[in-house]
Coordinates of N, CA and C in Angstrom, one line a residue:
X1 N -10.7 -15.1 -13.4 CA -10.4 -15.0 -12.1 C -11.1 -15.9 -11.2
X2 N -10.7 -16.2 -9.9 CA -11.5 -17.1 -9.0 C -12.5 -16.3 -8.3
X3 N -12.5 -15.0 -8.3 CA -13.5 -14.2 -7.4 C -15.0 -14.5 -7.8
X4 N -15.5 -14.6 -9.1 CA -16.8 -14.9 -9.4 C -17.0 -16.4 -8.9
X5 N -16.2 -17.2 -9.1 CA -16.3 -18.7 -8.6 C -16.5 -18.7 -7.1
X6 N -15.7 -18.0 -6.4 CA -15.7 -18.0 -4.9 C -17.0 -17.4 -4.5
X7 N -17.4 -16.4 -5.1 CA -18.8 -15.6 -4.8 C -20.0 -16.6 -5.1
X8 N -19.8 -17.3 -6.1 CA -20.9 -18.1 -6.4 C -21.2 -19.3 -5.5
X9 N -20.1 -19.8 -4.9 CA -20.1 -21.0 -4.1 C -20.0 -20.6 -2.6
X10 N -19.9 -19.3 -2.3 CA -19.7 -18.8 -0.9 C -20.9 -19.0 -0.1
X11 N -21.0 -19.6 1.0 CA -22.3 -19.9 1.8 C -22.9 -18.6 2.3
X12 N -24.1 -18.4 2.5 CA -24.7 -17.2 3.1 C -24.1 -16.6 4.2
X13 N -23.5 -17.6 5.1 CA -22.8 -17.0 6.4 C -21.6 -16.3 6.0
X14 N -20.9 -16.7 4.9 CA -19.6 -15.9 4.6 C -20.0 -14.6 4.0
X15 N -21.1 -14.5 3.2 CA -21.6 -13.2 2.5 C -22.0 -12.3 3.6
X16 N -22.8 -12.8 4.7 CA -23.2 -11.9 5.8 C -22.1 -11.5 6.5
X17 N -21.1 -12.5 6.7 CA -19.8 -12.0 7.5 C -19.1 -10.8 6.7
X18 N -19.1 -10.9 5.5 CA -18.3 -9.8 4.7 C -19.1 -8.5 4.8
X19 N -20.4 -8.7 4.7 CA -21.3 -7.4 4.9 C -21.1 -6.8 6.3
X20 N -21.0 -7.8 7.3 CA -20.6 -7.2 8.7 C -19.3 -6.5 8.8
X21 N -18.3 -7.1 8.2 CA -16.9 -6.5 8.3 C -16.9 -5.1 7.5
X22 N -17.6 -5.0 6.3 CA -17.7 -3.9 5.5 C -18.5 -2.7 6.4
X23 N -19.6 -3.2 7.1 CA -20.2 -2.2 7.9 C -19.4 -1.7 9.0
X24 N -18.6 -2.5 9.7 CA -17.8 -2.1 10.7 C -16.8 -1.1 10.2
X25 N -16.2 -1.4 9.1 CA -15.2 -0.5 8.6 C -15.8 0.9 8.3
X26 N -17.0 0.8 7.7 CA -17.7 2.0 7.4 C -18.0 2.8 8.6
X27 N -18.4 2.2 9.7 CA -18.6 3.0 10.9 C -17.3 3.5 11.5
X28 N -16.3 2.8 11.4 CA -15.0 3.3 12.0 C -14.6 4.5 11.2
X29 N -14.9 4.5 9.8 CA -14.4 5.5 9.0 C -15.2 6.9 9.4
X30 N -16.5 6.6 9.7 CA -17.3 7.7 10.0 C -16.9 8.3 11.5
X31 N -16.5 7.5 12.3 CA -16.2 7.9 13.7 C -14.8 8.6 13.5
X32 N -14.0 8.0 12.6 CA -12.5 8.7 12.6 C -12.7 10.1 11.7
X33 N -13.7 10.2 11.0 CA -13.8 11.5 10.2 C -14.4 12.6 11.1
X34 N -15.0 12.2 12.3 CA -15.6 13.2 13.1 C -17.1 13.1 13.1
X35 N -17.6 12.0 13.1 CA -19.1 11.9 13.1 C -19.7 12.0 11.6
X36 N -21.0 12.2 11.7 CA -21.8 12.2 10.5 C -21.3 13.4 9.6
X37 N -20.8 14.4 10.2 CA -20.5 15.6 9.5 C -19.3 15.4 8.5
X38 N -18.5 14.3 8.8 CA -17.5 13.9 7.9 C -17.9 13.4 6.6
X39 N -19.1 12.8 6.6 CA -19.7 12.3 5.2 C -20.8 13.3 4.7
X40 N -21.7 13.7 5.7 CA -22.8 14.5 5.2 C -22.6 16.0 5.9
X41 N -21.9 16.9 5.1 CA -21.6 18.2 5.7 C -23.0 18.9 5.9
X42 N -23.2 19.3 7.2 CA -24.6 20.0 7.5 C -24.3 21.4 7.3
X43 N -25.4 22.1 6.9 CA -25.3 23.7 6.6 C -25.1 24.4 7.9

């Protein structure tokens, strides 16, 4: 596949951008699930 090839030649800015997008999606998922309790159920 081309994925390892693209990852090998991806500039650091692209990698950091991907991490940024993933973190945004993760935060949105937390907010939509009702805060931190959606992931870490508190006793």
